Coordinates of C-alpha atoms (C1' of nucleotides) in Angstrom, one line a residue:
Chain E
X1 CA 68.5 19.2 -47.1
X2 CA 66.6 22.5 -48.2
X3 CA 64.1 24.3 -46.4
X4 CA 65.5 23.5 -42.5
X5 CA 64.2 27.3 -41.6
X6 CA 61.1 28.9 -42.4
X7 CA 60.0 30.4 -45.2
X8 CA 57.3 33.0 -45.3
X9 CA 54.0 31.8 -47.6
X10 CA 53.9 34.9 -49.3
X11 CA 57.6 33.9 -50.3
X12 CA 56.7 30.9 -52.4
X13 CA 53.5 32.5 -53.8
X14 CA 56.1 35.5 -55.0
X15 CA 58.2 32.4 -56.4
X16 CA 55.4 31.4 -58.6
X17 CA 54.6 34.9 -59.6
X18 CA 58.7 35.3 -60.7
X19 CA 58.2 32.1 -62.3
X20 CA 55.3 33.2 -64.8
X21 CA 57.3 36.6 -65.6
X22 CA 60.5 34.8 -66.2
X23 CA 59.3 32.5 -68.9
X24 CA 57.5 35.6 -70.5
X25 CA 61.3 37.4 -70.7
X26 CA 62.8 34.1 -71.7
X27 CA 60.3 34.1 -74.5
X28 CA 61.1 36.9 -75.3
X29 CA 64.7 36.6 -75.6
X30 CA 65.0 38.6 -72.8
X31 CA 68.2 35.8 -71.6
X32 CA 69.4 38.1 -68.2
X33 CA 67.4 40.3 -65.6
X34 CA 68.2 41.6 -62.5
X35 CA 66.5 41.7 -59.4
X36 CA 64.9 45.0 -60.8
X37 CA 63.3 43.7 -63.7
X38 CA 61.8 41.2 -61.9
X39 CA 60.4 43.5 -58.8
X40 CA 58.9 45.7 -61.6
X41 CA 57.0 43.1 -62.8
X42 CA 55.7 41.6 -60.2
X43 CA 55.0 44.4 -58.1
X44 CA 57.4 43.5 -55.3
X45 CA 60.6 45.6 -53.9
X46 CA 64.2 44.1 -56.2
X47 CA 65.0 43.3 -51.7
X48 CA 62.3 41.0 -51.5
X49 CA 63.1 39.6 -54.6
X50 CA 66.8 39.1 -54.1
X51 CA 65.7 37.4 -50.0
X52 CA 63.0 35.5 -51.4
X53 CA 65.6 34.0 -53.5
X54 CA 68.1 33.7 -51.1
X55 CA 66.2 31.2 -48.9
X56 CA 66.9 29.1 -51.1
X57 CA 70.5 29.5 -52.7
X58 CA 72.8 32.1 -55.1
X59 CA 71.4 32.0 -58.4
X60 CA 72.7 35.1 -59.9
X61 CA 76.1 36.7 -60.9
X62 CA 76.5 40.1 -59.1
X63 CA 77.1 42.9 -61.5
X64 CA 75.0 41.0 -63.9
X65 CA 71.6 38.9 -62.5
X66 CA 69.9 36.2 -63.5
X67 CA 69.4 34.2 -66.5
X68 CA 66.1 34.5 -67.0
X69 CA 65.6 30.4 -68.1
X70 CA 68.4 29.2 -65.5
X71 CA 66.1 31.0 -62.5
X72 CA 62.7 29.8 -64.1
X73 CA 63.9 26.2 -64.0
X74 CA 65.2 26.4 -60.2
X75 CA 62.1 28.1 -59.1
X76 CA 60.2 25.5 -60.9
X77 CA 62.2 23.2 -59.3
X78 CA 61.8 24.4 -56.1
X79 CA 57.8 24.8 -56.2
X80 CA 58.1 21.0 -57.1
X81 CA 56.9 21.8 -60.7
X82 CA 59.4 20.0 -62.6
X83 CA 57.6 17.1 -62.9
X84 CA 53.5 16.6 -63.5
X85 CA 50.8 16.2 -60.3
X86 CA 47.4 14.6 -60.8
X87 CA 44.4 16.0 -59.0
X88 CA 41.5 14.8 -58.0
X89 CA 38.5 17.5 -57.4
X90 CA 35.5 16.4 -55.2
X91 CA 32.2 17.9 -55.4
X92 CA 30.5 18.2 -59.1
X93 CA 28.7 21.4 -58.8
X94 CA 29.2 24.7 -60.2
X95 CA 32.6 25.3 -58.7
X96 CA 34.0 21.6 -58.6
X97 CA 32.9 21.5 -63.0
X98 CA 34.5 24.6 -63.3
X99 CA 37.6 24.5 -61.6
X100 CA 38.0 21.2 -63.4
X101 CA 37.9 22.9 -66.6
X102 CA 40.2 25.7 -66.3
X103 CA 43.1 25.6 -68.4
X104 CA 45.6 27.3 -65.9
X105 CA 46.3 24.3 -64.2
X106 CA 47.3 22.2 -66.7
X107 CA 49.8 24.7 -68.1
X108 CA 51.4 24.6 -64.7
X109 CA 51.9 20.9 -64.4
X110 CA 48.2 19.9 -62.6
X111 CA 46.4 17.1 -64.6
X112 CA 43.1 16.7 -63.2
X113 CA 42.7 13.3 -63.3
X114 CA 38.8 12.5 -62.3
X115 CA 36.2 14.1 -60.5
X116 CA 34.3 12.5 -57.5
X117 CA 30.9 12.6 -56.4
X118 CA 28.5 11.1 -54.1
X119 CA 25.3 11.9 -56.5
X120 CA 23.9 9.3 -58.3
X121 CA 22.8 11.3 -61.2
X122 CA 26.2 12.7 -61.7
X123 CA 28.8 9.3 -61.3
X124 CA 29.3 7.9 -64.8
X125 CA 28.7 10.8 -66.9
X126 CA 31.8 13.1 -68.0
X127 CA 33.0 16.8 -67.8
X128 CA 35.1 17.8 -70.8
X129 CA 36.1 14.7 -71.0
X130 CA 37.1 14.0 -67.2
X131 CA 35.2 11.0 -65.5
X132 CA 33.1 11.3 -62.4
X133 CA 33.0 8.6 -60.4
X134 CA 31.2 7.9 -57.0
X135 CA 32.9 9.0 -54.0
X136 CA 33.1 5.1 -52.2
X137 CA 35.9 4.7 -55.5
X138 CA 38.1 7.3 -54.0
X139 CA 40.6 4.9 -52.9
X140 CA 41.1 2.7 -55.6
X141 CA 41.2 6.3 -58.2
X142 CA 43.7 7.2 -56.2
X143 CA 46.0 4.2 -56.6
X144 CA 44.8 3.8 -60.2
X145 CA 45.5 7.4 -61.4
X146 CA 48.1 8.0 -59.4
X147 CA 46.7 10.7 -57.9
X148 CA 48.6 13.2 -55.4
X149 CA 46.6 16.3 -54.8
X150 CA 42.9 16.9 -53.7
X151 CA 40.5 19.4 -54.2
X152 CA 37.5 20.0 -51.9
X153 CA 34.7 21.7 -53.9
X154 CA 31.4 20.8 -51.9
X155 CA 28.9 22.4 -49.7
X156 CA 30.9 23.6 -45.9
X157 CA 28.7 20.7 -43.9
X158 CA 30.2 18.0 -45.9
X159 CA 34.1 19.6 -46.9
X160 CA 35.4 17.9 -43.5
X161 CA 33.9 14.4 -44.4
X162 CA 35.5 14.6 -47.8
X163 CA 38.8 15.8 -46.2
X164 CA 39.2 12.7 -43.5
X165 CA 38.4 10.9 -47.0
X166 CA 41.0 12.3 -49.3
X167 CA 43.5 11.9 -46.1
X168 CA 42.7 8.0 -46.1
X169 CA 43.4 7.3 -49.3
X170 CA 46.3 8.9 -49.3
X171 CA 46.4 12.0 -50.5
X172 CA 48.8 14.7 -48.9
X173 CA 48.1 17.6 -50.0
X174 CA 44.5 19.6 -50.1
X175 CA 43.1 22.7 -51.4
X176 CA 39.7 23.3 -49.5
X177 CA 37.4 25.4 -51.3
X178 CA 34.3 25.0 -48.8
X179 CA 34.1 28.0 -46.5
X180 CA 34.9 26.3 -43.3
X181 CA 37.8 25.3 -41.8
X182 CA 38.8 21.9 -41.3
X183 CA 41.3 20.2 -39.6
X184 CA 43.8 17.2 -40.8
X185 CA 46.6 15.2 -39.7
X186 CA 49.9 17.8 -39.4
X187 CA 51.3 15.9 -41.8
X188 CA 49.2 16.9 -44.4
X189 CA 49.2 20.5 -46.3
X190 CA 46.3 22.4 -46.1
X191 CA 45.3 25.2 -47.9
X192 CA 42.0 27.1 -47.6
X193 CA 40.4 29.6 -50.5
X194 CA 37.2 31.2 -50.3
X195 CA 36.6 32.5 -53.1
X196 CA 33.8 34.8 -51.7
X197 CA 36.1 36.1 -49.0
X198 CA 38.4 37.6 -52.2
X199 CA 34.9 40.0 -52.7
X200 CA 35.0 40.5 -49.2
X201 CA 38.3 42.1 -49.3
X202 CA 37.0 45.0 -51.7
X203 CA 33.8 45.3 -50.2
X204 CA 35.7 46.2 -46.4
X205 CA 37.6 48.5 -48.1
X206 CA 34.9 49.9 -50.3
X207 CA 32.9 50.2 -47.5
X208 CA 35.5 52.4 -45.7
X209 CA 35.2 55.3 -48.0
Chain L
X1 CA 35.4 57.3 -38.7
X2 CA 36.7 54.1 -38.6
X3 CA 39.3 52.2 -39.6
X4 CA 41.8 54.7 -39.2
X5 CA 45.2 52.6 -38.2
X6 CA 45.8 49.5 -40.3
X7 CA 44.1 46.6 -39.8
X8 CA 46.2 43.5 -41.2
X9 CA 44.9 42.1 -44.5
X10 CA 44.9 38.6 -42.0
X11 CA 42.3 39.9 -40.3
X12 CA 39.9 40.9 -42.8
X13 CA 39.6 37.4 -43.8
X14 CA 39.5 36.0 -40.7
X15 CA 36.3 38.2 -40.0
X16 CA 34.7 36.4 -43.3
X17 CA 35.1 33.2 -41.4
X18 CA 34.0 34.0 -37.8
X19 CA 30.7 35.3 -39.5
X20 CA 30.2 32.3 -41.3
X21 CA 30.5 30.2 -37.8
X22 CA 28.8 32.7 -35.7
X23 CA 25.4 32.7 -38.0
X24 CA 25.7 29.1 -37.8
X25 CA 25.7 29.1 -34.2
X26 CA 23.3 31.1 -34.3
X27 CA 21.0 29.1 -36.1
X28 CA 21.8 26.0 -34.3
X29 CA 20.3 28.2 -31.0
X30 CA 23.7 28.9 -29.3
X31 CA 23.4 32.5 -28.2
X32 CA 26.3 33.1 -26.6
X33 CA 29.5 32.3 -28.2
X34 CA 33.4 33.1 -26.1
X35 CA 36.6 33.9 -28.3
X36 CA 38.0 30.3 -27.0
X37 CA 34.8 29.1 -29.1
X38 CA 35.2 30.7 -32.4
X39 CA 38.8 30.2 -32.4
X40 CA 38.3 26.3 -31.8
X41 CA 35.6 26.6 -34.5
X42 CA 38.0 28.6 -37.2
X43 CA 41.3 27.4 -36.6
X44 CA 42.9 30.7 -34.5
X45 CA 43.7 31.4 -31.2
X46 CA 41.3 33.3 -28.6
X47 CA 43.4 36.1 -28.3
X48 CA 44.0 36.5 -32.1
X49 CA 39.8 36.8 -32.0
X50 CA 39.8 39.4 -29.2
X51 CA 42.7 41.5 -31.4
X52 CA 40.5 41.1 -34.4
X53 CA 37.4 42.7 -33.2
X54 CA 39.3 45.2 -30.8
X55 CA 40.3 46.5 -34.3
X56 CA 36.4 47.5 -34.6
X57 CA 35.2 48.0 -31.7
X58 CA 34.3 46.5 -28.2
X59 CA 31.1 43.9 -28.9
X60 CA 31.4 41.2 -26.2
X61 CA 30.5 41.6 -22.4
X62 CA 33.2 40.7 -19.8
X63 CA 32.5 37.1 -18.0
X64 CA 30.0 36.7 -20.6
X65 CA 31.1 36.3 -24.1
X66 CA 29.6 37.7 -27.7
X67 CA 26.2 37.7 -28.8
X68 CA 26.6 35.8 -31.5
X69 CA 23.9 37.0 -34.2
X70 CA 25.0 40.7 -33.1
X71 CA 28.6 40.0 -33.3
X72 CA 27.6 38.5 -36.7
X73 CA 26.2 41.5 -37.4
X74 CA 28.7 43.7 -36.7
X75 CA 30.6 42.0 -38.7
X76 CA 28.8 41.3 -41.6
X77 CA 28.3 45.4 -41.4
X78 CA 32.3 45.5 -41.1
X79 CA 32.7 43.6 -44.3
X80 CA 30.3 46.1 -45.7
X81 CA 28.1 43.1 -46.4
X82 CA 24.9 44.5 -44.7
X83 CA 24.1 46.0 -48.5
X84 CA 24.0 43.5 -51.6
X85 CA 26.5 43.6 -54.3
X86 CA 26.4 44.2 -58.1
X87 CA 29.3 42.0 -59.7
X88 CA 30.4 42.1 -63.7
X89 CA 32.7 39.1 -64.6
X90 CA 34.9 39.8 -67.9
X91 CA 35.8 36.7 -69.8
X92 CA 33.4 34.1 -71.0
X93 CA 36.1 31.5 -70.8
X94 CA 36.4 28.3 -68.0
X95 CA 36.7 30.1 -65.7
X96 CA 34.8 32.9 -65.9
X97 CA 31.5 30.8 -66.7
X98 CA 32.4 28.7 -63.9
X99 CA 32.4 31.8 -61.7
X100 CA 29.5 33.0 -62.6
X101 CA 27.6 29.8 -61.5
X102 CA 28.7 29.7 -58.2
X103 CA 26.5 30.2 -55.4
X104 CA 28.9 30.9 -52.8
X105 CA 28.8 34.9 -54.0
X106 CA 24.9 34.9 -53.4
X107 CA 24.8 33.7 -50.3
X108 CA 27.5 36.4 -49.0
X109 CA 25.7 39.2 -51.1
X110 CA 27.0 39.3 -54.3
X111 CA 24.9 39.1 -57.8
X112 CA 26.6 38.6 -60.7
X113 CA 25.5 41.0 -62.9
X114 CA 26.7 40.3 -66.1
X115 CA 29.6 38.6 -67.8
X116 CA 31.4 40.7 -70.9
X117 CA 33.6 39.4 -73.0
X118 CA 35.2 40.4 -76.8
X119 CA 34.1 37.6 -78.3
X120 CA 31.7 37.8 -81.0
X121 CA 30.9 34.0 -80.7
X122 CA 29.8 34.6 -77.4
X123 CA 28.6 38.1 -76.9
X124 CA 24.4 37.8 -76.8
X125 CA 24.1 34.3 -75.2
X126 CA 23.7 33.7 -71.4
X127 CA 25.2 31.5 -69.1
X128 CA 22.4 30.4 -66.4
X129 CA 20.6 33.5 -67.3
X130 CA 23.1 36.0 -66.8
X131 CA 23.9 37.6 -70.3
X132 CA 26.9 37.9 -71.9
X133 CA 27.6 41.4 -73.4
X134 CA 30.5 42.7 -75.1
X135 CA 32.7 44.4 -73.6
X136 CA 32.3 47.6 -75.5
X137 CA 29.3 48.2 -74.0
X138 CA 31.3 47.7 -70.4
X139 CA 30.3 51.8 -69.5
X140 CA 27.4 51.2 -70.2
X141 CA 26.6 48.4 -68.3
X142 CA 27.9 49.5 -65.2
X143 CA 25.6 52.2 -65.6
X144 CA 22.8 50.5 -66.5
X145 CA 23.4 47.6 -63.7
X146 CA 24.8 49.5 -60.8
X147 CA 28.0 47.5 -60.8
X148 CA 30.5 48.2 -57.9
X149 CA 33.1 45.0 -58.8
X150 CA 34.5 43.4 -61.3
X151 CA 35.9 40.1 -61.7
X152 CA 38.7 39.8 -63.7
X153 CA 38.7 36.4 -65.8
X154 CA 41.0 36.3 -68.9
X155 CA 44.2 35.7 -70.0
X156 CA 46.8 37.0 -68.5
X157 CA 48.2 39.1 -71.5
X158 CA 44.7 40.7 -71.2
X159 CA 44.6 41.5 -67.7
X160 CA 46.1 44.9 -67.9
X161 CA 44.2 46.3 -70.1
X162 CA 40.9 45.4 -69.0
X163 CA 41.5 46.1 -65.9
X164 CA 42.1 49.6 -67.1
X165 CA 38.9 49.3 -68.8
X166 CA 36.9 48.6 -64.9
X167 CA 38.5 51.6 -63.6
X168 CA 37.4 54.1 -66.7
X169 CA 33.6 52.6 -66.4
X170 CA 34.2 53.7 -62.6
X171 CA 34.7 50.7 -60.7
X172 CA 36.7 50.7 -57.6
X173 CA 36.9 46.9 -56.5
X174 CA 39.1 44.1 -58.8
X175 CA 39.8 41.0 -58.3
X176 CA 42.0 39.6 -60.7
X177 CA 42.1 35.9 -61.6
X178 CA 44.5 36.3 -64.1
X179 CA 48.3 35.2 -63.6
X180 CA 50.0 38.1 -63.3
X181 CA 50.6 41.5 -61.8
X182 CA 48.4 44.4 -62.5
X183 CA 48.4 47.8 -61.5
X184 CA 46.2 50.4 -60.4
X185 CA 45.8 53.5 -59.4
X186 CA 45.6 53.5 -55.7
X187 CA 42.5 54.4 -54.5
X188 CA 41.6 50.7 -56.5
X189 CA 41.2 48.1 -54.5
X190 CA 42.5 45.2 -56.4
X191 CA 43.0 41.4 -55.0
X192 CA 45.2 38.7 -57.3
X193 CA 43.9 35.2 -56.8
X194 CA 46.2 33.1 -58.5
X195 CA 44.7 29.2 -58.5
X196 CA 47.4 27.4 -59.8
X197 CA 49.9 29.1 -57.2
X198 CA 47.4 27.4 -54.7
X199 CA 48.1 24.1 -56.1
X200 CA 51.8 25.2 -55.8
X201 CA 52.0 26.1 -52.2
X202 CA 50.8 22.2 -51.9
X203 CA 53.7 21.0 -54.3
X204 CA 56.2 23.0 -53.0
X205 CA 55.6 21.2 -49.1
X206 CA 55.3 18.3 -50.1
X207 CA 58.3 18.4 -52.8
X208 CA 60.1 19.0 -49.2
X209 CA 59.2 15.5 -47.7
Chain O
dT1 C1' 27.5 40.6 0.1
dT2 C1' 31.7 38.5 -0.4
dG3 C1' 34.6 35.5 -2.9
dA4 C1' 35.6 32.5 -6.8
dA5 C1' 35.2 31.7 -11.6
dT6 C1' 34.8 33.6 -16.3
dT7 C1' 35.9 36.1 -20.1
dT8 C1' 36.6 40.4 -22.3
dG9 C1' 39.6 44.3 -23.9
dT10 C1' 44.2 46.1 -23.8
dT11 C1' 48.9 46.5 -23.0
dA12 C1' 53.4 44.3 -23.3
dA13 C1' 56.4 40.8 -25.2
dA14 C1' 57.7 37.8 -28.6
dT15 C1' 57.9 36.5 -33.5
dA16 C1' 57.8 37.2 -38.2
dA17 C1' 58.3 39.6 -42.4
dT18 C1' 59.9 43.5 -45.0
dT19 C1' 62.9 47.0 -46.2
dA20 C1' 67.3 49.3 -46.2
dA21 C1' 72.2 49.4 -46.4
dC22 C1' 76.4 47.8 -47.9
dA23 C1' 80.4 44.8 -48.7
dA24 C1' 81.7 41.5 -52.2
dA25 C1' 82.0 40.1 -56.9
dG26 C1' 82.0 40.7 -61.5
dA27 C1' 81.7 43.7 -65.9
dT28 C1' 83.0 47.7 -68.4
dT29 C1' 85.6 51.8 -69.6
dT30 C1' 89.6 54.4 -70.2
Chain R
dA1 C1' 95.3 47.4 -65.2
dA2 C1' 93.1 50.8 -62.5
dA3 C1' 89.0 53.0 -61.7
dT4 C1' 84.1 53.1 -62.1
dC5 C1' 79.8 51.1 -62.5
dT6 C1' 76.4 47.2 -61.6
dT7 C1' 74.1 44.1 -59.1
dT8 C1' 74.0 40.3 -56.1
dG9 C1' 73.9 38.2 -51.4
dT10 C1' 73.7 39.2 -46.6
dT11 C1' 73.4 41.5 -42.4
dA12 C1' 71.1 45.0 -39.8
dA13 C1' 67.1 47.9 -38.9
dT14 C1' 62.5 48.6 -39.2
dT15 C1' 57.8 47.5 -39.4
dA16 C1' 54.0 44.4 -38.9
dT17 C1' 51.7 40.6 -36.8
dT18 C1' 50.8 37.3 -33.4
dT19 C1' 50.9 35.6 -28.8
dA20 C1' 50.9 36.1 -23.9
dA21 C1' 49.6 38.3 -19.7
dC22 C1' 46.6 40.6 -16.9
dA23 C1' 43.4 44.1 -15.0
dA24 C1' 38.6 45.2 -15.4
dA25 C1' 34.0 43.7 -15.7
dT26 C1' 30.5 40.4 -15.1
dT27 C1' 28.2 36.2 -13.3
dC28 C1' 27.3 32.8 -10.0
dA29 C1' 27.5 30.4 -5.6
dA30 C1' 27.7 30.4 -0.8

DNA sequence: TTGAATTTGTTAAATAATTAACAAAGATTT
DNA sequence: AAATCTTTGTTAATTATTTAACAAATTCAA
């Protein structure tokens, strides 16, 4: 079995960052790169590159490297993106319409598959062409579409509510937008992103000069 | 001056998210707050708190605990979020609409300024009142708006070039939505928020089970 | 006022992650 | 086919981060 010792998360976000360069030189006709190429593109040392890989197996030729679509299919593989995942997003305000609109996902394997609510005035009408339902038909959406991943996109007071929810139904995995943290099961992956705490970053370090 | 040793990235955002339970304590009445509560209330331990603000500075009393709207305070003023924020967002797309609508940036002290994008189609209409200009006129608008960050919300073949663009019109501050790696020069701060490889941390644990 | 109970700030220890170094493997040149 | 050059995979060293431990400061009770 893979993945019996830890891996670093800033590993399998540097996987996903190889990933989107190593199509791009595949494209290109670009058929072998070395641990070089890729650390130059990514902004990484060719040492981290060559351990990040190395968690997980030899996938290069030493005096040589790495074909470029050989790699790309075994980190897609690896990231679990060799087959499709249907989301579900919760919340329809500003951020939960958006983020079901963005294009990026799909092109990495995330269908969004419906969006729930728990405002009357929203349930029944349709974002670009996804369905809102109510919130009480979370459940049986998520049998019905099949769905595997969960967004949280709604005010802070309410994102642990709607967590315990997603968690119910089924759902194991969660990305929680809301700026509080929330607790589930340990069996569940949780991820948090606060999109405001991104500005907050720069503003730290602006402030320090 | 502060902030002279390095302070781990980590702790920067764990700062956003004690101030975002310490004013709600705050406004639920509860004026004294220990390091065993805001860790129970954000996920860390107590002594990962205390290390946190010993990076700043020494705000609690012994026995006692924190003030909690002064150690909000404190930190709101580390964050550099005791001043508002003047944000242009470049690309009119999804995502950068979506962006642009949400209210989580207000709330922390961040206006969107403007969006700017090359599309003629675009260029001249507003998106909830904010106006879309083009991105010639990007100088200009920084100018004219008092605009210390930008947003970065296009493809990622663009990326580069408009983030070259920020810099030239004198921003210092980036964060770049956009899947892929961009440089800088190095007194730019600049933050990659990739929201697909969020999904992907979820896929790849759960690809595991 | 003394002693017990809290809780911070700080130093030390333990973990984790990154970088560097280099032997091993393969390709290329002469 | 020997010698040189590349580049990987891996181990060791370094650096960074987190956790633990505890003295110092403060409160509260007797």
């Amino acid at each position: 079995m893979l993945k019996k010792i830890k891996i670093p998360d800033a590993t399998i976000g540097r996987l996903s960052l190889y990933s989107r360069y190593l199509i791009e030189a595949h494209e290109k006709g670009i058929t072998t790169v070395s641990s070089q190429h890729i650390a130059k593109a990514t902004g990484v040392t060719p040492a981290q590159v060559r351990k990040d890989l190395a968690y997980f197996g030899e996938f290069g030729t030493r005096g040589v490297g790495y074909n470029s679509k050989e790699l790309y299919n075994y980190i897609m593989k690896i990231l679990g993106l060799d087959k499709r995942w249907s989301v579900a997003i919760v919340g329809a305000g500003n951020l939960g319409k958006a983020l079901s609109q963005y294009k990026g996902f799909y092109q990495r394997g995330f269908d969004i598959a419906c969006i729930l609510d728990n405002d009357p005035k929203k349930v029944g009408k349709k974002i670009s062409n996804i369905n809102i339902y109510h919130l009480d038909a979370l459940d049986e959406k998520v049998k019905e579409l099949k769905i595997n991943l969960g967004i949280i996109a709604v005010p802070a007071q309410a994102a642990q509510e709607v967590a315990d929810k997603l968690v119910k139904a089924g759902i194991r995995g969660i990305i929680n937008f809301a700026p509080i943290n929330i607790t589930v099961d340990e069996n569940i992956i949780l991820r948090r992103v606060d999109l405001s705490a991104q500005l907050e970053y720069l503003t730290y370090y602006l402030e320090e000069a």
